[in-house]
């Protein structure tokens, strides 16, 4: 069971800034920017790379949740970044699909 599955099951505490039947969002425990939220599906899925055709609607919904929580965090004008890490070389550490919503500072490119 991943740490995010435990959060979804209520076994590990997290304060949801957004939740519905399909997705939740909460603050990253180790923030890399003044705003650092994680948006995850309730459906267990290892990463974006594991998504199948039937997940298309869910993925679109997750993108809408990302933009909504970013807006609610006050990032609409300043801009922000959405990141999903995939696998070892992608820097993924939790094997449950998640989108990082990062903002509140200038982002650099290329990413590390
Ligand atoms: P990634 O490295 O892309 O897999 O991202 C996993 C993220 O989960 C990291 O940014 C961690 O800081 C974050 N994280 C790990 N445990 C928790 C937790 N209990 N609550 C909130 N965020 C967490």
mmCIF file of C-alpha atoms and ligand atoms in Angstrom:
data_model
loop_
_atom_site.group_PDB
_atom_site.id
_atom_site.type_symbol
_atom_site.label_atom_id
_atom_site.label_comp_id
_atom_site.label_asym_id
_atom_site.label_seq_id
_atom_site.Cartn_x
_atom_site.Cartn_y
_atom_site.Cartn_z
ATOM 1 C CA UNK A 1 0.000 0.000 0.000
ATOM 2 C CA UNK A 2 1.483 3.363 -0.972
ATOM 3 C CA UNK A 3 1.586 6.343 1.352
ATOM 4 C CA UNK A 4 -1.071 8.027 -0.811
ATOM 5 C CA UNK A 5 -3.344 4.972 -0.553
ATOM 6 C CA UNK A 6 -2.960 5.263 3.222
ATOM 7 C CA UNK A 7 -3.886 8.955 3.042
ATOM 8 C CA UNK A 8 -6.973 8.060 0.976
ATOM 9 C CA UNK A 9 -7.875 5.374 3.516
ATOM 10 C CA UNK A 10 -7.508 7.850 6.382
ATOM 11 C CA UNK A 11 -4.633 5.906 7.902
ATOM 12 C CA UNK A 12 -2.200 8.807 7.496
ATOM 13 C CA UNK A 13 -3.395 12.346 8.156
ATOM 14 C CA UNK A 14 -3.623 14.924 5.392
ATOM 15 C CA UNK A 15 -5.776 17.999 5.062
ATOM 16 C CA UNK A 16 -7.634 17.917 1.776
ATOM 17 C CA UNK A 17 -7.868 21.315 0.092
ATOM 18 C CA UNK A 18 -10.133 19.647 -2.490
ATOM 19 C CA UNK A 19 -12.007 16.348 -2.617
ATOM 20 C CA UNK A 20 -14.681 14.682 -4.685
ATOM 21 C CA UNK A 21 -15.621 11.128 -5.658
ATOM 22 C CA UNK A 22 -12.648 10.778 -7.995
ATOM 23 C CA UNK A 23 -9.830 13.030 -6.787
ATOM 24 C CA UNK A 24 -8.311 14.712 -3.762
ATOM 25 C CA UNK A 25 -5.716 17.450 -3.313
ATOM 26 C CA UNK A 26 -3.514 18.164 -0.311
ATOM 27 C CA UNK A 27 -0.303 19.970 0.576
ATOM 28 C CA UNK A 28 3.015 18.259 -0.097
ATOM 29 C CA UNK A 29 4.733 17.397 3.202
ATOM 30 C CA UNK A 30 8.051 18.656 1.831
ATOM 31 C CA UNK A 31 7.141 21.782 -0.143
ATOM 32 C CA UNK A 32 9.471 22.803 -2.968
ATOM 33 C CA UNK A 33 7.736 26.150 -3.519
ATOM 34 C CA UNK A 34 5.520 28.519 -1.483
ATOM 35 C CA UNK A 35 2.544 26.645 -2.980
ATOM 36 C CA UNK A 36 3.076 22.911 -3.435
ATOM 37 C CA UNK A 37 -0.067 20.834 -3.721
ATOM 38 C CA UNK A 38 -0.555 17.246 -4.840
ATOM 39 C CA UNK A 39 -3.577 16.184 -6.880
ATOM 40 C CA UNK A 40 -4.241 12.454 -6.919
ATOM 41 C CA UNK A 41 -6.964 10.108 -8.159
ATOM 42 C CA UNK A 42 -8.770 7.904 -5.671
ATOM 43 C CA UNK A 43 -8.311 5.090 -8.202
ATOM 44 C CA UNK A 44 -4.928 3.440 -7.632
ATOM 45 C CA UNK A 45 -2.731 3.886 -10.691
ATOM 46 C CA UNK A 46 1.053 3.625 -10.541
ATOM 47 C CA UNK A 47 1.761 6.604 -12.788
ATOM 48 C CA UNK A 48 0.482 8.424 -15.856
ATOM 49 C CA UNK A 49 2.305 5.800 -17.883
ATOM 50 C CA UNK A 50 -0.115 3.162 -16.570
ATOM 51 C CA UNK A 51 -3.224 5.038 -17.697
ATOM 52 C CA UNK A 52 -5.452 3.260 -20.213
ATOM 53 C CA UNK A 53 -8.126 4.527 -22.602
ATOM 54 C CA UNK A 54 -10.876 4.231 -19.991
ATOM 55 C CA UNK A 55 -8.930 6.645 -17.753
ATOM 56 C CA UNK A 56 -9.196 9.489 -20.286
ATOM 57 C CA UNK A 57 -12.104 11.218 -18.542
ATOM 58 C CA UNK A 58 -10.445 10.837 -15.138
ATOM 59 C CA UNK A 59 -7.202 12.356 -16.433
ATOM 60 C CA UNK A 60 -9.094 15.343 -17.811
ATOM 61 C CA UNK A 61 -10.815 15.742 -14.470
ATOM 62 C CA UNK A 62 -7.495 15.665 -12.623
ATOM 63 C CA UNK A 63 -6.238 18.476 -14.886
ATOM 64 C CA UNK A 64 -9.339 20.512 -14.047
ATOM 65 C CA UNK A 65 -8.730 19.913 -10.335
ATOM 66 C CA UNK A 66 -5.127 21.078 -10.773
ATOM 67 C CA UNK A 67 -6.219 24.358 -12.334
ATOM 68 C CA UNK A 68 -8.946 24.828 -9.722
ATOM 69 C CA UNK A 69 -6.661 24.356 -6.704
ATOM 70 C CA UNK A 70 -4.049 26.575 -8.376
ATOM 71 C CA UNK A 71 -6.659 29.280 -8.834
ATOM 72 C CA UNK A 72 -7.817 28.928 -5.231
ATOM 73 C CA UNK A 73 -4.184 29.230 -4.107
ATOM 74 C CA UNK A 74 -3.991 32.580 -5.896
ATOM 75 C CA UNK A 75 -1.801 31.482 -8.796
ATOM 76 C CA UNK A 76 -4.020 32.444 -11.741
ATOM 77 C CA UNK A 77 -2.202 35.674 -12.546
ATOM 78 C CA UNK A 78 1.344 34.713 -11.566
ATOM 79 C CA UNK A 79 1.366 31.319 -13.257
ATOM 80 C CA UNK A 80 2.512 28.000 -11.903
ATOM 81 C CA UNK A 81 3.802 24.599 -12.913
ATOM 82 C CA UNK A 82 2.175 21.160 -13.036
ATOM 83 C CA UNK A 83 4.554 18.196 -12.859
ATOM 84 C CA UNK A 84 4.089 14.456 -12.871
ATOM 85 C CA UNK A 85 7.152 12.308 -12.316
ATOM 86 C CA UNK A 86 7.224 8.844 -13.875
ATOM 87 C CA UNK A 87 9.464 5.999 -12.772
ATOM 88 C CA UNK A 88 13.013 5.957 -11.517
ATOM 89 C CA UNK A 89 14.675 8.372 -13.918
ATOM 90 C CA UNK A 90 11.591 10.572 -13.823
ATOM 91 C CA UNK A 91 12.198 11.060 -10.103
ATOM 92 C CA UNK A 92 9.018 9.350 -8.919
ATOM 93 C CA UNK A 93 9.111 8.278 -5.265
ATOM 94 C CA UNK A 94 5.448 7.387 -4.592
ATOM 95 C CA UNK A 95 3.885 4.857 -6.956
ATOM 96 C CA UNK A 96 0.394 6.347 -7.034
ATOM 97 C CA UNK A 97 -0.324 8.828 -9.845
ATOM 98 C CA UNK A 98 -0.005 12.399 -8.626
ATOM 99 C CA UNK A 99 0.321 15.839 -10.117
ATOM 100 C CA UNK A 100 2.442 18.424 -8.339
ATOM 101 C CA UNK A 101 1.013 21.959 -8.493
ATOM 102 C CA UNK A 102 3.906 24.330 -7.784
ATOM 103 C CA UNK A 103 3.797 28.094 -7.589
ATOM 104 C CA UNK A 104 4.574 31.264 -5.695
ATOM 105 C CA UNK A 105 8.097 31.651 -7.061
ATOM 106 C CA UNK A 106 9.860 31.795 -10.418
ATOM 107 C CA UNK A 107 10.384 28.307 -11.833
ATOM 108 C CA UNK A 108 13.576 27.408 -13.634
ATOM 109 C CA UNK A 109 14.044 25.546 -16.902
ATOM 110 C CA UNK A 110 15.352 22.998 -17.594
ATOM 111 C CA UNK A 111 14.114 21.179 -14.498
ATOM 112 C CA UNK A 112 16.640 19.329 -12.373
HETATM 113 P P1 LIG B 1 7.274 12.118 -6.417
HETATM 114 O O1 LIG B 1 8.707 12.200 -5.961
HETATM 115 O O2 LIG B 1 6.973 12.824 -7.696
HETATM 116 O O3 LIG B 1 6.786 10.686 -6.413
HETATM 117 O O4 LIG B 1 6.420 12.916 -5.346
HETATM 118 C C1 LIG B 1 6.031 12.374 -4.123
HETATM 119 C C2 LIG B 1 5.755 13.525 -3.212
HETATM 120 O O5 LIG B 1 5.008 13.072 -2.109
HETATM 121 C C3 LIG B 1 7.007 14.206 -2.652
HETATM 122 O O6 LIG B 1 7.038 15.566 -3.072
HETATM 123 C C4 LIG B 1 6.833 14.059 -1.136
HETATM 124 O O7 LIG B 1 7.283 15.196 -0.438
HETATM 125 C C5 LIG B 1 5.339 13.864 -1.013
HETATM 126 N N1 LIG B 1 4.891 13.160 0.180
HETATM 127 C C6 LIG B 1 5.401 12.020 0.706
HETATM 128 N N2 LIG B 1 4.717 11.666 1.804
HETATM 129 C C7 LIG B 1 3.741 12.591 1.975
HETATM 130 C C8 LIG B 1 2.709 12.777 2.939
HETATM 131 N N3 LIG B 1 2.519 11.929 3.965
HETATM 132 N N4 LIG B 1 1.905 13.859 2.806
HETATM 133 C C9 LIG B 1 2.084 14.726 1.791
HETATM 134 N N5 LIG B 1 3.038 14.600 0.853
HETATM 135 C C10 LIG B 1 3.860 13.550 0.941
#
